[in-house]
């Protein structure tokens, strides 16, 4: 099925279609349809299938021991880097807080990303659900550490030093001059003018979901398929409910 085609359909039609096209098992425990509908209206440029997967993965994580987040960031790596493909939502208020540019790893692709890795030194982005943890000041300035919650896909994020940081190459000037933004060593880098806003909204246990229609990840992600035992170790390493 053509996932990108859904972005051209009216939101109301997409909401109806989603009820038939997506699994319904355990939805009451893992998925808030009211939140989904309201966030869809807040972010019409975000593919509803991506948003739904982000909320389902988050719901599964919460039902298996992760503290419920107040905010959720969604990154759609199926979009080119010249597009604003980062959304940050206030879940309690059902509101969109920010939409902006975000970089992918230099070995994930040029303008478009298509290759992803959990391997240290790969300089590729990784997919799945992450928990944003402590802020710090390092070589890139104000930054935010991430713990991956999906074994085999992103659980080496901290070891790989995959963080959210500001970068001079993430801005509209780069898009105008090169048709894309610059690339990182695997970090979801954002513009320096918004880094404080991003870090302050996400630090302390909020969730970050990175999407791409990679079939291996879609079929084997413990969180997308809600298999709790497969990410228990990642939850423990990430500090459980802390």
mmCIF file of C-alpha atoms in Angstrom:
data_model
loop_
_atom_site.group_PDB
_atom_site.id
_atom_site.type_symbol
_atom_site.label_atom_id
_atom_site.label_comp_id
_atom_site.label_asym_id
_atom_site.label_seq_id
_atom_site.Cartn_x
_atom_site.Cartn_y
_atom_site.Cartn_z
ATOM 1 C CA UNK A 1 0.000 0.000 0.000
ATOM 2 C CA UNK A 2 1.279 3.483 -0.837
ATOM 3 C CA UNK A 3 1.759 5.139 2.558
ATOM 4 C CA UNK A 4 2.650 8.529 1.108
ATOM 5 C CA UNK A 5 -0.574 8.610 -0.861
ATOM 6 C CA UNK A 6 -2.520 9.052 2.387
ATOM 7 C CA UNK A 7 -1.026 12.520 2.842
ATOM 8 C CA UNK A 8 -3.185 13.788 -0.024
ATOM 9 C CA UNK A 9 -6.528 12.618 1.397
ATOM 10 C CA UNK A 10 -8.801 14.736 3.639
ATOM 11 C CA UNK A 11 -8.144 14.222 7.346
ATOM 12 C CA UNK A 12 -11.702 13.038 8.075
ATOM 13 C CA UNK A 13 -11.465 10.358 5.377
ATOM 14 C CA UNK A 14 -8.097 9.241 6.749
ATOM 15 C CA UNK A 15 -9.498 8.896 10.236
ATOM 16 C CA UNK A 16 -12.270 6.664 8.917
ATOM 17 C CA UNK A 17 -9.853 4.596 6.837
ATOM 18 C CA UNK A 18 -7.509 4.122 9.767
ATOM 19 C CA UNK A 19 -10.218 2.374 11.746
ATOM 20 C CA UNK A 20 -10.378 -0.322 9.065
ATOM 21 C CA UNK A 21 -6.763 -0.535 7.908
ATOM 22 C CA UNK A 22 -4.976 -0.737 11.252
ATOM 23 C CA UNK A 23 -5.018 -3.450 13.930
ATOM 24 C CA UNK A 24 -7.624 -3.017 16.641
ATOM 25 C CA UNK A 25 -6.350 -5.495 19.254
ATOM 26 C CA UNK A 26 -5.716 -3.928 22.663
ATOM 27 C CA UNK A 27 -6.423 -0.450 21.262
ATOM 28 C CA UNK A 28 -8.347 0.479 24.404
ATOM 29 C CA UNK A 29 -5.223 -0.127 26.470
ATOM 30 C CA UNK A 30 -2.628 1.280 24.087
ATOM 31 C CA UNK A 31 -4.271 3.925 21.928
ATOM 32 C CA UNK A 32 -6.225 7.106 22.541
ATOM 33 C CA UNK A 33 -8.401 7.742 19.471
ATOM 34 C CA UNK A 34 -9.515 11.155 20.736
ATOM 35 C CA UNK A 35 -5.887 12.268 21.041
ATOM 36 C CA UNK A 36 -5.139 10.881 17.592
ATOM 37 C CA UNK A 37 -7.977 12.801 15.982
ATOM 38 C CA UNK A 38 -7.123 16.101 17.692
ATOM 39 C CA UNK A 39 -3.398 15.866 16.958
ATOM 40 C CA UNK A 40 -4.169 14.987 13.337
ATOM 41 C CA UNK A 41 -6.099 18.214 12.996
ATOM 42 C CA UNK A 42 -3.281 20.147 14.685
ATOM 43 C CA UNK A 43 -0.694 18.758 12.251
ATOM 44 C CA UNK A 44 -2.341 18.271 8.824
ATOM 45 C CA UNK A 45 1.057 17.919 7.100
ATOM 46 C CA UNK A 46 1.971 14.895 9.227
ATOM 47 C CA UNK A 47 0.974 11.606 7.635
ATOM 48 C CA UNK A 48 -1.747 10.158 9.853
ATOM 49 C CA UNK A 49 -0.327 6.654 9.531
ATOM 50 C CA UNK A 50 2.954 7.920 11.003
ATOM 51 C CA UNK A 51 1.179 9.711 13.834
ATOM 52 C CA UNK A 52 -0.869 6.643 14.627
ATOM 53 C CA UNK A 53 2.220 4.435 14.807
ATOM 54 C CA UNK A 54 3.914 6.975 17.071
ATOM 55 C CA UNK A 55 0.978 6.941 19.465
ATOM 56 C CA UNK A 56 0.648 3.159 19.360
ATOM 57 C CA UNK A 57 4.338 2.623 20.108
ATOM 58 C CA UNK A 58 4.167 5.169 22.936
ATOM 59 C CA UNK A 59 1.046 3.549 24.356
ATOM 60 C CA UNK A 60 2.687 0.134 24.295
ATOM 61 C CA UNK A 61 5.759 1.476 26.094
ATOM 62 C CA UNK A 62 3.623 3.104 28.785
ATOM 63 C CA UNK A 63 1.549 -0.035 29.279
ATOM 64 C CA UNK A 64 4.790 -1.907 29.915
ATOM 65 C CA UNK A 65 6.454 0.355 32.442
ATOM 66 C CA UNK A 66 7.570 3.585 30.797
ATOM 67 C CA UNK A 67 6.299 6.704 32.561
ATOM 68 C CA UNK A 68 3.512 8.363 30.566
ATOM 69 C CA UNK A 69 4.959 11.320 28.648
ATOM 70 C CA UNK A 70 3.599 14.839 28.629
ATOM 71 C CA UNK A 71 5.059 15.556 25.206
ATOM 72 C CA UNK A 72 5.882 13.535 22.102
ATOM 73 C CA UNK A 73 8.215 14.341 19.209
ATOM 74 C CA UNK A 74 7.591 12.685 15.832
ATOM 75 C CA UNK A 75 10.216 12.613 13.070
ATOM 76 C CA UNK A 76 9.190 11.363 9.627
ATOM 77 C CA UNK A 77 12.369 10.344 7.819
ATOM 78 C CA UNK A 78 10.362 9.337 4.750
ATOM 79 C CA UNK A 79 10.266 13.062 3.932
ATOM 80 C CA UNK A 80 13.273 14.827 2.352
ATOM 81 C CA UNK A 81 15.445 16.888 4.671
ATOM 82 C CA UNK A 82 14.341 20.124 2.981
ATOM 83 C CA UNK A 83 10.886 19.561 4.504
ATOM 84 C CA UNK A 84 9.943 20.367 8.085
ATOM 85 C CA UNK A 85 9.662 16.782 9.297
ATOM 86 C CA UNK A 86 9.882 17.221 13.081
ATOM 87 C CA UNK A 87 6.698 17.750 15.102
ATOM 88 C CA UNK A 88 6.516 18.186 18.901
ATOM 89 C CA UNK A 89 3.135 17.719 20.548
ATOM 90 C CA UNK A 90 1.750 18.613 23.963
ATOM 91 C CA UNK A 91 -0.215 15.434 24.658
ATOM 92 C CA UNK A 92 -2.183 16.761 27.609
ATOM 93 C CA UNK A 93 -3.337 19.838 25.722
ATOM 94 C CA UNK A 94 -3.690 17.982 22.388
ATOM 95 C CA UNK A 95 -1.654 20.776 20.776
ATOM 96 C CA UNK A 96 1.187 21.150 18.319
ATOM 97 C CA UNK A 97 4.077 23.017 19.946
ATOM 98 C CA UNK A 98 6.606 23.071 17.121
ATOM 99 C CA UNK A 99 7.257 21.925 13.566
ATOM 100 C CA UNK A 100 10.712 22.346 12.052
ATOM 101 C CA UNK A 101 13.669 20.917 10.164
ATOM 102 C CA UNK A 102 15.694 17.982 11.490
ATOM 103 C CA UNK A 103 18.804 16.271 10.115
ATOM 104 C CA UNK A 104 19.543 12.618 9.424
ATOM 105 C CA UNK A 105 22.906 10.814 9.486
ATOM 106 C CA UNK A 106 25.293 11.373 6.599
ATOM 107 C CA UNK A 107 25.378 7.660 5.728
ATOM 108 C CA UNK A 108 21.587 7.416 5.769
ATOM 109 C CA UNK A 109 21.327 9.330 2.501
ATOM 110 C CA UNK A 110 21.800 12.718 0.905
ATOM 111 C CA UNK A 111 18.543 14.672 0.566
ATOM 112 C CA UNK A 112 16.445 11.618 1.349
ATOM 113 C CA UNK A 113 17.272 9.051 4.007
ATOM 114 C CA UNK A 114 16.890 5.356 3.257
ATOM 115 C CA UNK A 115 19.525 3.495 5.305
ATOM 116 C CA UNK A 116 19.334 3.109 9.083
ATOM 117 C CA UNK A 117 21.511 1.453 11.685
ATOM 118 C CA UNK A 118 21.966 0.719 15.369
ATOM 119 C CA UNK A 119 25.719 0.203 14.926
ATOM 120 C CA UNK A 120 28.294 2.458 16.540
ATOM 121 C CA UNK A 121 30.340 4.319 13.943
ATOM 122 C CA UNK A 122 27.795 3.810 11.154
ATOM 123 C CA UNK A 123 26.941 7.529 11.013
ATOM 124 C CA UNK A 124 23.392 6.486 10.186
ATOM 125 C CA UNK A 125 20.143 7.437 11.876
ATOM 126 C CA UNK A 126 18.174 4.794 13.745
ATOM 127 C CA UNK A 127 14.442 4.218 13.867
ATOM 128 C CA UNK A 128 11.839 3.656 16.552
ATOM 129 C CA UNK A 129 10.874 5.035 19.932
ATOM 130 C CA UNK A 130 13.364 6.829 22.190
ATOM 131 C CA UNK A 131 13.106 8.401 25.605
ATOM 132 C CA UNK A 132 14.663 11.845 25.958
ATOM 133 C CA UNK A 133 16.670 12.023 29.143
ATOM 134 C CA UNK A 134 19.080 14.580 30.614
ATOM 135 C CA UNK A 135 20.139 17.844 29.044
ATOM 136 C CA UNK A 136 23.805 18.843 29.049
ATOM 137 C CA UNK A 137 26.252 21.251 27.457
ATOM 138 C CA UNK A 138 28.860 19.687 25.193
ATOM 139 C CA UNK A 139 30.792 20.381 22.003
ATOM 140 C CA UNK A 140 27.550 21.250 20.191
ATOM 141 C CA UNK A 141 26.245 23.415 23.032
ATOM 142 C CA UNK A 142 22.940 22.742 24.756
ATOM 143 C CA UNK A 143 21.997 19.136 23.929
ATOM 144 C CA UNK A 144 19.751 16.264 24.972
ATOM 145 C CA UNK A 145 20.654 12.601 25.501
ATOM 146 C CA UNK A 146 18.409 9.877 24.099
ATOM 147 C CA UNK A 147 17.880 6.279 25.212
ATOM 148 C CA UNK A 148 16.546 3.905 22.560
ATOM 149 C CA UNK A 149 13.731 1.634 23.697
ATOM 150 C CA UNK A 150 13.816 -0.880 20.840
ATOM 151 C CA UNK A 151 16.389 -3.698 21.084
ATOM 152 C CA UNK A 152 18.140 -4.306 17.800
ATOM 153 C CA UNK A 153 16.972 -1.030 16.298
ATOM 154 C CA UNK A 154 18.000 1.839 18.581
ATOM 155 C CA UNK A 155 18.987 0.542 22.015
ATOM 156 C CA UNK A 156 22.640 1.524 21.454
ATOM 157 C CA UNK A 157 21.741 5.198 21.081
ATOM 158 C CA UNK A 158 23.473 6.300 24.278
ATOM 159 C CA UNK A 159 26.563 4.233 23.505
ATOM 160 C CA UNK A 160 26.614 5.791 20.017
ATOM 161 C CA UNK A 161 26.199 9.308 21.508
ATOM 162 C CA UNK A 162 23.001 9.835 19.516
ATOM 163 C CA UNK A 163 21.658 13.098 20.945
ATOM 164 C CA UNK A 164 19.554 16.056 19.918
ATOM 165 C CA UNK A 165 21.813 19.065 19.387
ATOM 166 C CA UNK A 166 21.858 22.309 17.487
ATOM 167 C CA UNK A 167 23.715 22.638 14.172
ATOM 168 C CA UNK A 168 24.545 25.495 11.817
ATOM 169 C CA UNK A 169 23.681 23.293 8.827
ATOM 170 C CA UNK A 170 20.023 22.929 9.819
ATOM 171 C CA UNK A 171 18.310 26.050 8.505
ATOM 172 C CA UNK A 172 16.384 27.456 5.571
ATOM 173 C CA UNK A 173 19.521 29.047 4.100
ATOM 174 C CA UNK A 174 20.935 25.587 3.453
ATOM 175 C CA UNK A 175 17.668 24.541 1.813
ATOM 176 C CA UNK A 176 17.769 27.594 -0.448
ATOM 177 C CA UNK A 177 21.425 27.098 -1.398
ATOM 178 C CA UNK A 178 21.639 23.292 -1.650
ATOM 179 C CA UNK A 179 18.079 21.991 -1.820
ATOM 180 C CA UNK A 180 18.576 20.175 1.484
ATOM 181 C CA UNK A 181 20.006 20.686 4.955
ATOM 182 C CA UNK A 182 23.318 19.291 6.153
ATOM 183 C CA UNK A 183 23.746 15.867 7.712
ATOM 184 C CA UNK A 184 24.904 14.643 11.114
ATOM 185 C CA UNK A 185 26.779 11.584 12.378
ATOM 186 C CA UNK A 186 23.424 9.982 13.170
ATOM 187 C CA UNK A 187 21.964 12.571 15.543
ATOM 188 C CA UNK A 188 18.595 14.246 14.916
ATOM 189 C CA UNK A 189 20.199 17.707 14.838
ATOM 190 C CA UNK A 190 17.959 20.788 14.742
ATOM 191 C CA UNK A 191 18.500 24.484 14.112
ATOM 192 C CA UNK A 192 20.389 26.474 16.726
ATOM 193 C CA UNK A 193 17.531 28.949 16.988
ATOM 194 C CA UNK A 194 15.169 26.249 18.281
ATOM 195 C CA UNK A 195 17.495 23.908 20.204
ATOM 196 C CA UNK A 196 16.598 25.374 23.603
ATOM 197 C CA UNK A 197 12.890 25.029 22.881
ATOM 198 C CA UNK A 198 13.322 21.437 21.712
ATOM 199 C CA UNK A 199 15.483 20.360 24.648
ATOM 200 C CA UNK A 200 13.351 22.071 27.280
ATOM 201 C CA UNK A 201 10.183 20.484 25.929
ATOM 202 C CA UNK A 202 11.598 16.971 25.724
ATOM 203 C CA UNK A 203 14.088 16.524 28.562
ATOM 204 C CA UNK A 204 13.253 14.461 31.607
ATOM 205 C CA UNK A 205 11.500 11.500 30.048
ATOM 206 C CA UNK A 206 9.473 12.671 27.067
ATOM 207 C CA UNK A 207 9.289 10.428 23.997
ATOM 208 C CA UNK A 208 10.751 10.753 20.505
ATOM 209 C CA UNK A 209 9.521 8.582 17.610
ATOM 210 C CA UNK A 210 11.512 8.275 14.371
ATOM 211 C CA UNK A 211 9.715 6.771 11.391
ATOM 212 C CA UNK A 212 10.597 5.369 7.990
ATOM 213 C CA UNK A 213 8.665 2.667 6.081
ATOM 214 C CA UNK A 214 11.395 0.092 6.657
ATOM 215 C CA UNK A 215 9.682 -3.277 6.460
ATOM 216 C CA UNK A 216 12.102 -5.098 8.756
ATOM 217 C CA UNK A 217 11.510 -2.556 11.520
ATOM 218 C CA UNK A 218 7.749 -2.359 10.932
ATOM 219 C CA UNK A 219 7.391 -6.125 11.157
ATOM 220 C CA UNK A 220 9.813 -6.737 14.027
ATOM 221 C CA UNK A 221 9.553 -3.703 16.294
ATOM 222 C CA UNK A 222 8.579 -4.888 19.766
ATOM 223 C CA UNK A 223 6.726 -1.635 20.400
ATOM 224 C CA UNK A 224 4.848 -1.375 17.121
ATOM 225 C CA UNK A 225 3.742 -4.969 17.649
ATOM 226 C CA UNK A 226 3.513 -4.536 21.438
ATOM 227 C CA UNK A 227 5.627 -7.440 22.603
ATOM 228 C CA UNK A 228 6.703 -6.332 26.048
ATOM 229 C CA UNK A 229 9.345 -8.959 26.759
ATOM 230 C CA UNK A 230 11.424 -7.916 23.783
ATOM 231 C CA UNK A 231 12.162 -4.427 25.103
ATOM 232 C CA UNK A 232 12.253 -5.102 28.849
ATOM 233 C CA UNK A 233 16.043 -4.848 28.907
ATOM 234 C CA UNK A 234 15.968 -1.481 27.179
ATOM 235 C CA UNK A 235 13.495 -0.192 29.747
ATOM 236 C CA UNK A 236 15.751 -1.390 32.560
ATOM 237 C CA UNK A 237 18.854 0.178 31.037
ATOM 238 C CA UNK A 238 16.977 3.402 30.486
ATOM 239 C CA UNK A 239 15.998 3.648 34.127
ATOM 240 C CA UNK A 240 12.461 2.231 34.129
ATOM 241 C CA UNK A 241 9.998 4.816 35.404
ATOM 242 C CA UNK A 242 12.640 7.265 36.559
#
